[in-house]
XYZ file of C-alpha atoms in Angstrom:
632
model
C -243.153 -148.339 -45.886
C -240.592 -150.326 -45.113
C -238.434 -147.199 -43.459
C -242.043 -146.826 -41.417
C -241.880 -150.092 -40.313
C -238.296 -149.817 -38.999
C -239.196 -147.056 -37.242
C -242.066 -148.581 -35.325
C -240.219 -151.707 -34.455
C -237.557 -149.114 -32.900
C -239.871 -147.136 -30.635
C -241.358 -150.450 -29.541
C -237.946 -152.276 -28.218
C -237.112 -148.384 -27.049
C -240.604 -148.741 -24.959
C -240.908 -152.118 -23.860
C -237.578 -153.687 -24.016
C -236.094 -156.570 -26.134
C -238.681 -158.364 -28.207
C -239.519 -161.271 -25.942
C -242.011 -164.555 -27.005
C -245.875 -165.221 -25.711
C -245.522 -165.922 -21.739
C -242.317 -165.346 -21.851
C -240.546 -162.085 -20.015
C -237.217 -161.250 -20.648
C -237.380 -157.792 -19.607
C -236.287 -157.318 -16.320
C -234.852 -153.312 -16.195
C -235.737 -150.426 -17.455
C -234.812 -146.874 -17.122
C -236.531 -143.281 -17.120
C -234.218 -140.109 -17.147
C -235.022 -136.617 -17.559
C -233.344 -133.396 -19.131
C -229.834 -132.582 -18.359
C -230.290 -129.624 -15.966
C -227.089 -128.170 -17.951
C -225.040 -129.674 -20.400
C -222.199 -130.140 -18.667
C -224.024 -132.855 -16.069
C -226.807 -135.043 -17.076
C -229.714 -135.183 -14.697
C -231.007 -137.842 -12.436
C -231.512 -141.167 -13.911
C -234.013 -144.015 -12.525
C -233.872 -147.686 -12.974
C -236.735 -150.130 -12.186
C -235.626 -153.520 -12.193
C -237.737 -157.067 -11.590
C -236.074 -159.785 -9.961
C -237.199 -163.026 -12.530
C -236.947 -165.548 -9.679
C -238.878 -163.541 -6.605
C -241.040 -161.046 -8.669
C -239.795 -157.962 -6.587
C -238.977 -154.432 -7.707
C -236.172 -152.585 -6.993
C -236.001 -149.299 -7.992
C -232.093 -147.280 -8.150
C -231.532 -143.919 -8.500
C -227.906 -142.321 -9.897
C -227.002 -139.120 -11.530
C -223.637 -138.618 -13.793
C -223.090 -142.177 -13.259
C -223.007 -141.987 -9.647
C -225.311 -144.338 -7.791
C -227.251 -141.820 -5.203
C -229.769 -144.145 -4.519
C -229.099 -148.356 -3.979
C -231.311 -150.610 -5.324
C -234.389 -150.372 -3.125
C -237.214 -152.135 -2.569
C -240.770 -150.685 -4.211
C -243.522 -152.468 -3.319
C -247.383 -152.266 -1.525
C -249.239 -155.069 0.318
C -253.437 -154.413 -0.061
C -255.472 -156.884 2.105
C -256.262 -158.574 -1.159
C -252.801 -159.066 -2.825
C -249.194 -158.481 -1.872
C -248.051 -156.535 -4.657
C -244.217 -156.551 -3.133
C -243.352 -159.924 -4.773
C -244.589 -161.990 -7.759
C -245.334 -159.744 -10.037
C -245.002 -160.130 -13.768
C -244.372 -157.297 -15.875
C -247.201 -156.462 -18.848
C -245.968 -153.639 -20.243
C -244.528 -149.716 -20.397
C -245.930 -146.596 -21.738
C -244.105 -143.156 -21.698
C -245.046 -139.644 -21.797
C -243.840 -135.843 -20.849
C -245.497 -134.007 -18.429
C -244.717 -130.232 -18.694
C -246.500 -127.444 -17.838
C -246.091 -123.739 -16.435
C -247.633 -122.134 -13.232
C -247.022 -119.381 -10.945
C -246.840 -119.708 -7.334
C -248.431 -117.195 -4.651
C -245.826 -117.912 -2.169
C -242.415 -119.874 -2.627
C -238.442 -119.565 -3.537
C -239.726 -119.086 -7.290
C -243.104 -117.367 -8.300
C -242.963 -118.454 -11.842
C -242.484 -121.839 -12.708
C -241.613 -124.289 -15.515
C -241.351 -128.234 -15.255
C -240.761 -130.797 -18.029
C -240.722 -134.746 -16.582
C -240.509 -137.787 -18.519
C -243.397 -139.979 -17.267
C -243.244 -143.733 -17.617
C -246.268 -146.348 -16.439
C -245.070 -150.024 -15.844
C -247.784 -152.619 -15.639
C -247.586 -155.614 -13.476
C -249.650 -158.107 -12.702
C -249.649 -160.131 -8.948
C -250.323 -163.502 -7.883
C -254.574 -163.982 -8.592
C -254.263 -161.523 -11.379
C -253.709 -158.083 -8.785
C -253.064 -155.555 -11.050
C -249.969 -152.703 -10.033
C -249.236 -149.954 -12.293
C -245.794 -147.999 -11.070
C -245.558 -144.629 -12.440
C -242.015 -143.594 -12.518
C -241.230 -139.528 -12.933
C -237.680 -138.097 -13.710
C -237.105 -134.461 -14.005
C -233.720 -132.768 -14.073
C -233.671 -132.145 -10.479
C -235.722 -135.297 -9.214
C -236.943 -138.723 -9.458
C -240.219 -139.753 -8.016
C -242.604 -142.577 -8.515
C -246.403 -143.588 -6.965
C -248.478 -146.806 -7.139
C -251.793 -146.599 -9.037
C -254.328 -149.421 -7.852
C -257.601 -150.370 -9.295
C -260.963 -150.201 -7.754
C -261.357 -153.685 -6.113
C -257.947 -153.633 -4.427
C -258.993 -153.467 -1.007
C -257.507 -150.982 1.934
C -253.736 -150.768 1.912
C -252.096 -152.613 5.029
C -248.495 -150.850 4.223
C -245.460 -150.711 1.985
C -242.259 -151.779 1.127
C -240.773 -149.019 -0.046
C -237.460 -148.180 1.127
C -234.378 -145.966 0.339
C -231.252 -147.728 0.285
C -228.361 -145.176 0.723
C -224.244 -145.465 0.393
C -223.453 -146.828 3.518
C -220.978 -144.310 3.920
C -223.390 -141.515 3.109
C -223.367 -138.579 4.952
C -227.124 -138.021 6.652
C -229.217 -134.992 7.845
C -231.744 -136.481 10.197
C -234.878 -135.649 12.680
C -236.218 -138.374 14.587
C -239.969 -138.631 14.000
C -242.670 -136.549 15.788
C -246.044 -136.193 14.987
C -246.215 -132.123 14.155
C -242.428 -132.439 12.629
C -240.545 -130.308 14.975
C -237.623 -132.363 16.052
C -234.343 -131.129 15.621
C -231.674 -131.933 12.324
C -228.436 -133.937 13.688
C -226.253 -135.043 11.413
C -224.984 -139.485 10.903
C -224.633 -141.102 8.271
C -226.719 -143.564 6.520
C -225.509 -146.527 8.203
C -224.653 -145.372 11.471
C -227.760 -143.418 12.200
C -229.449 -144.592 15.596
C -232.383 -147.106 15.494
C -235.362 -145.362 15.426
C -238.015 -143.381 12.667
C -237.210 -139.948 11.120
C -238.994 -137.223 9.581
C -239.808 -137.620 5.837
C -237.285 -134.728 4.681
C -234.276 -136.599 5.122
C -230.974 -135.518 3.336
C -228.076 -137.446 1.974
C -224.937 -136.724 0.216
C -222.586 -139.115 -1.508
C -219.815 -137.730 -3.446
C -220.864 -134.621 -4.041
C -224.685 -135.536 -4.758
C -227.113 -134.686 -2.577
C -230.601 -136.385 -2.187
C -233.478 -135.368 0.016
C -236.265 -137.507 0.476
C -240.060 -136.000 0.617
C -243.142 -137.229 -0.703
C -246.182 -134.712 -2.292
C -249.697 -135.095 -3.176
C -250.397 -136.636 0.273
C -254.129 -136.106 0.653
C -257.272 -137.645 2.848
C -256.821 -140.416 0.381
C -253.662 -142.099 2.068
C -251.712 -141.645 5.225
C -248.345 -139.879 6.011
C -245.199 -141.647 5.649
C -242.116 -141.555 7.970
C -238.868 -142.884 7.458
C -237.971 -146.235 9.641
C -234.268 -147.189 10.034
C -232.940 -150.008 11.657
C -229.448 -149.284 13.402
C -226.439 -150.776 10.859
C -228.279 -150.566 8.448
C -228.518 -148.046 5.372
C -231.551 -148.627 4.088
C -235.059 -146.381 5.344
C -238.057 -147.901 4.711
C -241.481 -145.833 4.983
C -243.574 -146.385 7.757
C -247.399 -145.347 7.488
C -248.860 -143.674 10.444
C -252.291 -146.183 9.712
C -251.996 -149.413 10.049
C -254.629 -149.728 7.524
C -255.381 -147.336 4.883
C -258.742 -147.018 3.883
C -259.357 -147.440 -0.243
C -263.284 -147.983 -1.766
C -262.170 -147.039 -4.781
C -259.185 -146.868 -7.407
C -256.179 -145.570 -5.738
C -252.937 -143.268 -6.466
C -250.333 -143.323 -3.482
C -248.688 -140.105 -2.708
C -245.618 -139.599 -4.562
C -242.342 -140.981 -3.343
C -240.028 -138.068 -4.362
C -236.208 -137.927 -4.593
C -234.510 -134.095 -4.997
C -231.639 -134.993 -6.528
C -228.430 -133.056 -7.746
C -225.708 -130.635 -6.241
C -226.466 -128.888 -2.983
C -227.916 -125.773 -5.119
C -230.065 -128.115 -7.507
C -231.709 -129.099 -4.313
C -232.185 -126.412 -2.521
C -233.406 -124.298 -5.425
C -235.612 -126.949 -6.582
C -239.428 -126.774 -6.698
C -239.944 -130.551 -7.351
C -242.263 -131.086 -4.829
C -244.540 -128.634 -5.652
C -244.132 -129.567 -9.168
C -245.637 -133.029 -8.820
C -248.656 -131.832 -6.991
C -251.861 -131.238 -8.657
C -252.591 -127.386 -10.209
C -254.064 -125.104 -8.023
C -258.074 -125.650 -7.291
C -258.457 -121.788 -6.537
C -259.625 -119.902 -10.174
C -258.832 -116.412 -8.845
C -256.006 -116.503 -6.495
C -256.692 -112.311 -6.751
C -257.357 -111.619 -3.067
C -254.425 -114.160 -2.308
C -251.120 -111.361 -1.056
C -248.479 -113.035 0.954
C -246.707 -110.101 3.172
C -244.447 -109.783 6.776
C -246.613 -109.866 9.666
C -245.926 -108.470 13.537
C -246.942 -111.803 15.364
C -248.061 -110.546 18.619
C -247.219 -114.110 20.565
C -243.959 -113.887 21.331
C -244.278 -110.160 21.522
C -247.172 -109.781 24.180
C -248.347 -113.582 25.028
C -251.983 -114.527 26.126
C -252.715 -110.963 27.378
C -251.759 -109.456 24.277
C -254.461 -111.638 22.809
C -256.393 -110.946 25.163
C -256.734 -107.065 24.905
C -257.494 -104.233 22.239
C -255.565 -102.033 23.229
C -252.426 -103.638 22.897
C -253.084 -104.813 19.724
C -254.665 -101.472 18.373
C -250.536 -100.525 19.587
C -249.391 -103.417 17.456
C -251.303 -102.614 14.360
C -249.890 -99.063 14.773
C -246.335 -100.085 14.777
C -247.471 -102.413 11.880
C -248.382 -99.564 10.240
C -245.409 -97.245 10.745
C -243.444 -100.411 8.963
C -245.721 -101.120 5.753
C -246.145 -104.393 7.435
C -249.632 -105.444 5.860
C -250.799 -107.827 8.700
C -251.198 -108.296 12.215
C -251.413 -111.695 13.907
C -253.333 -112.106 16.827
C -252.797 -115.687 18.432
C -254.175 -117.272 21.378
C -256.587 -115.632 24.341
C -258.944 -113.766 21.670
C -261.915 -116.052 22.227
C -260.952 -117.959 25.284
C -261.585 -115.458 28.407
C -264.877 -115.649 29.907
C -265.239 -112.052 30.568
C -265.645 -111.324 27.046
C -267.839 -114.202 25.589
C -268.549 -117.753 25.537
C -268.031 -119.770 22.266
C -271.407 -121.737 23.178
C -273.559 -118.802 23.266
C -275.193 -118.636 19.698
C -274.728 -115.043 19.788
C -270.711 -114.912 20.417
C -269.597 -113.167 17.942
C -271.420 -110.337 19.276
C -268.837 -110.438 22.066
C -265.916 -110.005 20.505
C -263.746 -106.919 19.973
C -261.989 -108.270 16.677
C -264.521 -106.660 14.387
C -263.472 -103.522 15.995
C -259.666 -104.134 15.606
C -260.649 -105.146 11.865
C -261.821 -101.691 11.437
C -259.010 -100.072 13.466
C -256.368 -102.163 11.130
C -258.577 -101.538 7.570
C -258.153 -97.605 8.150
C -253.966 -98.073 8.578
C -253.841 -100.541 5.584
C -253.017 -103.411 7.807
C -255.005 -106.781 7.726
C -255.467 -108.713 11.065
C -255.486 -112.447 10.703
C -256.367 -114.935 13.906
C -255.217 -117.775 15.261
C -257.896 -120.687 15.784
C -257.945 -123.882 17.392
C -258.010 -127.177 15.356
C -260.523 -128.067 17.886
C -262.992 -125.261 16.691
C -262.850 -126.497 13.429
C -263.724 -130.501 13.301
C -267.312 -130.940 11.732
C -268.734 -128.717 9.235
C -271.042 -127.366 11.993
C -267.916 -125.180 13.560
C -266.938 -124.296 10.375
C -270.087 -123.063 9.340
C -270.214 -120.726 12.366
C -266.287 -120.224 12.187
C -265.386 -119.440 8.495
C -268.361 -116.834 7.472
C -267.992 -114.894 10.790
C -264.690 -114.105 10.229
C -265.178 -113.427 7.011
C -268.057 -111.328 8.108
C -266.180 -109.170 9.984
C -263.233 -108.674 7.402
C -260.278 -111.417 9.040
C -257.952 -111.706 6.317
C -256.457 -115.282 7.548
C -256.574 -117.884 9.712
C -253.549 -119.482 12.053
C -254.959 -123.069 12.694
C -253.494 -125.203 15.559
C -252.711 -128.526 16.977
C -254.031 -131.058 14.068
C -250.646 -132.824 16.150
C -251.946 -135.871 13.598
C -250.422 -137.606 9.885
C -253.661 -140.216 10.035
C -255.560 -140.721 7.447
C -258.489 -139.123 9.126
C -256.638 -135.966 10.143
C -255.927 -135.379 6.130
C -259.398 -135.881 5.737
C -259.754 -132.876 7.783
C -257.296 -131.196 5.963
C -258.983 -132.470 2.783
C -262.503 -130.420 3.537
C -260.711 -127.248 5.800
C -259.121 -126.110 2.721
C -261.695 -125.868 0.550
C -263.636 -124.560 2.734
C -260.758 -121.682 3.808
C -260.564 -121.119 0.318
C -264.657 -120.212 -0.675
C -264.339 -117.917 2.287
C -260.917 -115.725 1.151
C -259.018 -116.802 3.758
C -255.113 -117.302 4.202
C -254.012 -120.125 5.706
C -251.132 -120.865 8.545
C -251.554 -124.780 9.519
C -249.333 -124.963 13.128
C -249.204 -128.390 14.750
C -249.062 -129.925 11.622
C -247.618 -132.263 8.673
C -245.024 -130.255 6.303
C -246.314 -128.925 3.148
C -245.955 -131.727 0.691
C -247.110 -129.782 -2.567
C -250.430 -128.447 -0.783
C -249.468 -124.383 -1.388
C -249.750 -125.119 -5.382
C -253.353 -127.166 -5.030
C -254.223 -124.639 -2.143
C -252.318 -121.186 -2.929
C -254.415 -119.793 -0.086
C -251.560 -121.716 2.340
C -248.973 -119.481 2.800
C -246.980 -121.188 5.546
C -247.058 -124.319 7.402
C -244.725 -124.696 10.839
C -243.620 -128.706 11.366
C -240.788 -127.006 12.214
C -238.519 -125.955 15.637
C -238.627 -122.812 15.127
C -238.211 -119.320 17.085
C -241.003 -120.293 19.501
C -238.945 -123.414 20.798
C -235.824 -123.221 23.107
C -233.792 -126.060 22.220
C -232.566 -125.084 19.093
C -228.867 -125.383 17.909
C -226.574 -123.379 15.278
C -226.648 -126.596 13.348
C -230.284 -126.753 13.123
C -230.458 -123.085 11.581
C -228.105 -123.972 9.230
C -229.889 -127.379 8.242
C -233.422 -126.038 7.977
C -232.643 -124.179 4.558
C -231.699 -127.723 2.719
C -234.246 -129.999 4.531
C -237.743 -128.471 5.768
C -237.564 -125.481 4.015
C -236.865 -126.973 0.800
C -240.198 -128.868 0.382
C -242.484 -125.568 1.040
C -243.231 -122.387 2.826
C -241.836 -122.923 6.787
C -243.084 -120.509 9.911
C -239.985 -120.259 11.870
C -241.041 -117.077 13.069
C -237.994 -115.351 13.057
C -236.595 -111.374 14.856
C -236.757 -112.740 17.921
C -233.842 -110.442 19.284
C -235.202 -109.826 22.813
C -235.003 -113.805 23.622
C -231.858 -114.419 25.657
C -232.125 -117.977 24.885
C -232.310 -117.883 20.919
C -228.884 -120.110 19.363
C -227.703 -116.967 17.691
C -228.106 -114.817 20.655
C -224.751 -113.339 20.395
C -225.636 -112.234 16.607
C -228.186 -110.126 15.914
C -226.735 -109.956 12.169
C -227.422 -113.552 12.097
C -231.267 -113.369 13.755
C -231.860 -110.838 10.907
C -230.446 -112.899 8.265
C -232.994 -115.535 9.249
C -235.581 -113.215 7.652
C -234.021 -113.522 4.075
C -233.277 -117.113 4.642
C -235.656 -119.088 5.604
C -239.052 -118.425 3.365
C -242.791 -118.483 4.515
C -245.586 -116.725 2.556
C -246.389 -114.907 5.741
C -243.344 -114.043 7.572
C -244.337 -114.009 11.010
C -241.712 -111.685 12.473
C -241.744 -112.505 16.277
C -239.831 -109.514 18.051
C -241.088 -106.643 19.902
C -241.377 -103.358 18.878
C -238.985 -102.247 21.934
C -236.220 -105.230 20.737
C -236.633 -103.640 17.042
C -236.714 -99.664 17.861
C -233.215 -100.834 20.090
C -232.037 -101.959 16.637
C -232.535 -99.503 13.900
C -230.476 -100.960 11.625
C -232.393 -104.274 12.085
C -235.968 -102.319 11.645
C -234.826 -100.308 8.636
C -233.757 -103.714 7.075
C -237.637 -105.592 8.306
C -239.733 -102.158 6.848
C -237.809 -103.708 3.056
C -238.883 -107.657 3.519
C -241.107 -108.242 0.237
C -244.608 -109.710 0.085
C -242.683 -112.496 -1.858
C -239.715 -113.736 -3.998
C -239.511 -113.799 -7.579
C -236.183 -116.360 -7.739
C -233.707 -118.039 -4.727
C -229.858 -118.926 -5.268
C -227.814 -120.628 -3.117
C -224.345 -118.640 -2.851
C -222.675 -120.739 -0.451
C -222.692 -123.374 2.672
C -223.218 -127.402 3.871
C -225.792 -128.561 5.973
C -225.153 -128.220 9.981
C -222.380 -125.940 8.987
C -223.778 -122.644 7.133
C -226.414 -120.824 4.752
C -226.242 -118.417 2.867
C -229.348 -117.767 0.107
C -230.406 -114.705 -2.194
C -233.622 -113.957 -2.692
C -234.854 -111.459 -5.224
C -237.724 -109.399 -5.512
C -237.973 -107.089 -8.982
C -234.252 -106.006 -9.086
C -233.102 -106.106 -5.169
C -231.553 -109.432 -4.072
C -231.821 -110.367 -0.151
C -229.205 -111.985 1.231
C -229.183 -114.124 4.397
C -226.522 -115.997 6.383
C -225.922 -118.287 9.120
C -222.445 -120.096 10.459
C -221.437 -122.062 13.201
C -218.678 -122.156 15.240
C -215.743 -119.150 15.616
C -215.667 -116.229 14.506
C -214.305 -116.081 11.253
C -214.358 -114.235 7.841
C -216.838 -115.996 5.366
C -216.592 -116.147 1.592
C -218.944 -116.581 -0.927
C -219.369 -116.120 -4.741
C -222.008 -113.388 -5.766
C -223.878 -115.125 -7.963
C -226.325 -112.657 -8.598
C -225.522 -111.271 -12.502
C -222.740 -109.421 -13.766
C -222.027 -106.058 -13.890
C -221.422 -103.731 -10.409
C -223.640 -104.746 -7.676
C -224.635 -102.264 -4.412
C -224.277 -104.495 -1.717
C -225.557 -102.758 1.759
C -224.659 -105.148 4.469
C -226.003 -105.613 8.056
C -223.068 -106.612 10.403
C -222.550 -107.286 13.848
C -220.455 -104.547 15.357
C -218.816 -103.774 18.702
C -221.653 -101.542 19.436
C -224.575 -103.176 18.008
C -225.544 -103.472 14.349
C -223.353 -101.780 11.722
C -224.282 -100.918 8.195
C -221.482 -101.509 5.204
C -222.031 -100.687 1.704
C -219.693 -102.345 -0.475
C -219.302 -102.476 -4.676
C -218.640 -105.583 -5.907
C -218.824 -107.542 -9.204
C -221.113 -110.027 -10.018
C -219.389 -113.702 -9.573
C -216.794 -111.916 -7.598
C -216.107 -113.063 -3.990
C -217.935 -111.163 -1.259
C -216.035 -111.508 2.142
C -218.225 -111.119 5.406
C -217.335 -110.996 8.946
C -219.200 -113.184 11.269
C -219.167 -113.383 14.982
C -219.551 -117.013 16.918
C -222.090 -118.648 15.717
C -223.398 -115.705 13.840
C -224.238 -114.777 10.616
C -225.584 -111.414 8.138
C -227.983 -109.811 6.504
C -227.733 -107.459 3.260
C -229.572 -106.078 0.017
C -227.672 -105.606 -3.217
C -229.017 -103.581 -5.785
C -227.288 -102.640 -8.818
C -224.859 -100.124 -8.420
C -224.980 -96.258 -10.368
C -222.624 -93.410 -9.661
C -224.266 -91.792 -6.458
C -225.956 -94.574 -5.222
C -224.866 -95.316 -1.913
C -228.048 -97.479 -0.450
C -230.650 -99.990 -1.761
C -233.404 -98.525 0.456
C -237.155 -98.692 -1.124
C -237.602 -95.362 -2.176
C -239.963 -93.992 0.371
């Protein structure tokens, strides 16, 4: 008994703190930590702490001692209590939250996650209740505010980050479909202004991007506001006022903390989320798609004939879909969208069939527009699934508002009863949404192929920013645009393929640009339906990228550099033994092929033209073997 009661009196100062008498609080930090990612380097590490004299949080983040995070303020004001200051704390609880689930799409289709969960109680001035719920995992920290019915609509936050001064800082300034180029500051001398919420810092080594996940119709989307000198971001809400009849649980405020391959790797966005809300995810298949847009433009949508060619060249690759974007349903010739008998009008039922008999599914883009009251989705969603439309490219939601994830909030569902894929352009980032809704398979809020302002820098920043939080349509093969940053490297426009992931990788080339490059089409016909695990192998933000994606036993490997030509190194951290390694170069004459045996953790040295970069697929090597081709 008495060894019993030791033990409980030890779990409850463990828990709570030091013992502390009736209306009296002594307690005034705590700290939540997960599992060492490996035992040489223990994880992230968070610690709450309430100011005694002004009642305000603060919430730090460090990892191996290092502070990666400053104190920072934590905080929400309702319009019936500001929760930001006077609060007294009531009490802890602590749990682990673990679990397993595979993903359709992603860097990783299976998954495992273990957090340690704390809740911290406060109370306000009036009696306001705040719960805090503070997650660490071994490659994040995140934490959310949990309000009661009764609290009222939220009028903002005070949550900030405050980083290292001296920190060095990956940053877009703030647009409202996310598409704004990565420059590089650092924390304190970034301009005055708001960014993006995927924001990465390093400090020492340590790397932290900021996110958030589980944003639904529920809240509104944060950005990150900076005032110049300063090294602290606090989020800004794109409502003013956030509507709340009911008990309330903010979005998570996430932190992907650890070494520049901890974060890059990392599905900790996606692991906060909710599970999936889709029981058979069967009819669900990710795959490469010939996106006719940059390939044909409006006529191409605008005519069967070109994309009966498409789907034929489709074909000829194993490509399973076709994309056909905007001019389907908007000439008058063909049919008018008010006529209640327009879908007799159109030819894609015919181009269904055409695709169906070549294996190749066609999926359609769709303005946001079309879709905005149950009404047009009613007529929308059943037609097209009527007539056999595998997906759906929706565009210009160009909104964060609480209202516009509404939308979101009802689409999906809806997408979902009706078996079809989703690509959401003109829109917020993924933010855990492709494990609720495994349907998505890509989201753009990105610059990507379709733009013509983009920089080396910015292809070698998307891989540890945007693309880290989810699936990202950058649309890459672009080779017959002159203006493309990595026009000098069609290595390096392959590469992007490998490197940058999306569920459905719209591949926006032409069939001329691709027959001109065989090397570059034999390479495209091998792109897999989806990855089974992503390393890093080398590179720094604004600088270069190089991943490895595997699918089965074949690794893809993508890079791209900046600046001069140069020979790049890079650890092959793909397993040991002798590895096949069948690289796509740029030569004097165009593409050049180069099959090289190397060891696993060896280094693999790889020539790269200006601003250029690589493509390859390592297999493992047997006496004889002298590709890593499919076997047709």
């Amino acid at each position: 008994m008495v060894l019993l009661l030791c033990g409980a009196l030890a779990m409850t100062l463990f828990v709570t703190g030091p013992a502390r008498a009736k209306g009296q609080v002594r307690d005034s930090a705590w700290t939540v930590s997960g599992p060492s990612p490996r035992a040489s380097d223990s994880g992230p590490l968070a610690r709450l702490r309430l100011d005694r004299a002004s009642g305000a949080l603060t919430l730090q983040v460090s990892r191996s001692g290092r502070t990666v995070v400053e104190p920072s303020p934590v905080g929400i004001v309702t319009e019936r209590a500001d929760l930001s200051r006077g609060l007294r704390f009531v009490g802890r609880s602590d749990r682990t939250v673990a679990g397993q689930y595979r993903s359709t799409v992603g860097k990783e289709r299976s998954r495992a996650y273990r957090m340690t969960e704390a809740r911290f109680r406060f109370r306000g001035d009036g009696g306001a209740r705040l719960d805090v719920l503070v997650r660490a995992s071994a490659d994040g920290v995140a934490y959310r505010y949990v309000l009661p019915s009764g609290s009222g609509d939220v009028l903002g936050e005070t949550s900030a980050f405050t980083l290292p001064a001296d920190a060095d800082a990956w940053l877009g300034t703030y647009r409202k479909d996310n598409e704004n180029l990565f420059k590089q500051y650092t924390a304190a001398t970034a301009p005055a202004g708001e960014y993006m919420a995927q924001a990465l810092f390093q400090t020492g080594g340590t790397y932290a991007l900021i996110a958030e996940s589980d944003l639904t119709g529920r809240y509104s989307a944060a950005r990150l506001v900076h005032e110049e000198g300063a090294p602290t971001y606090r989020i800004g809400l794109w409502d003013q006022r956030v509507e709340s009849d009911g008990p309330l649980s903010t979005p998570w405020r996430a932190m992907v903390v650890g070494d520049l391959a901890t974060v890059t790797e990392s599905t900790f966005t996606d692991d906060l989320a909710p599970a999936s809300k889709v029981a058979d995810t069967s009819w669900i298949r990710p795959g490469p798609a010939l996106w006719t847009w940059l390939a044909g433009g409006r006529p191409a949508g605008q005519s069967l004939s070109m994309q009966k060619g498409y789907v034929d060249y489709a074909a000829a690759r194993g490509w399973p879909y076709v994309v056909v974007d905007a001019g389907w349903y908007f000439d008058p010739d063909q049919w008018d969208v008010t006529d209640p008998d327009w879908q007799r009008n159109s030819w894609i039922p015919e181009l269904v069939r055409y695709a169906k008999q070549r294996k190749v599914g066609i999926q359609v883009w769709i303005h946001q527009r079309d879709l905005d009251t149950a009404e047009e989705r009613e007529q929308w969603l059943p037609t097209l699934e009527k007539w056999g439309v595998k997906g759906v490219k929706i565009d210009f939601m160009d909104s964060e508002a609480q209202q516009t994830l509404r939308w979101y909030d009802e689409i999906l569902p809806a997408t979902a009863a009706h078996h079809l894929l989703v690509n959401f352009h003109g829109s917020t980032i993924p933010k855990g949404i492709q494990r609720t809704w495994p349907q998505v398979m890509t989201m753009e809020g990105v610059n990507g192929e379709e733009k013509r302002v983009n920089t080396p820098e910015h292809l070698a920043t998307l891989p540890f920013t945007r693309n880290v939080i989810g699936s990202m349509d950058f649309t890459p093969g672009a080779f017959h645009r002159a203006e493309r940053p990595n026009a000098a490297s069609d290595a390096g426009e392959l590469g992007l393929s490998v490197l940058y992931e999306s569920g459905i990788q719209n591949l926006a080339g032409t069939p001329e640009s691709y027959d001109a490059r065989p090397q570059a089409r034999r390479f495209l016909e091998q792109i897999p339906a989806s990855w089974d695990r992503t390393r890093l192998l080398a590179g720094r933000p604004g600088e270069s990228a190089v991943l490895a994606r595997a699918k089965g036993e074949r690794w893809f490997i993508g890079g791209t550099f900046t600046g001069d030509a140069h020979t790049a190194t890079m650890p092959l951290r793909l397993g040991r033994g002798k590895w096949l390694v069948d690289l796509v170069l740029d030569g004097a004459d165009g593409l050049a092929r180069e099959p090289r045996v190397v060891r696993g953790g060896d280094t693999l040295s790889v020539p790269v033209v200006k601003d250029g970069g690589f493509a390859a697929i390592a297999c493992r090597w047997r006496p004889g073997v002298t590709s890593c081709d499919r076997p047709s």
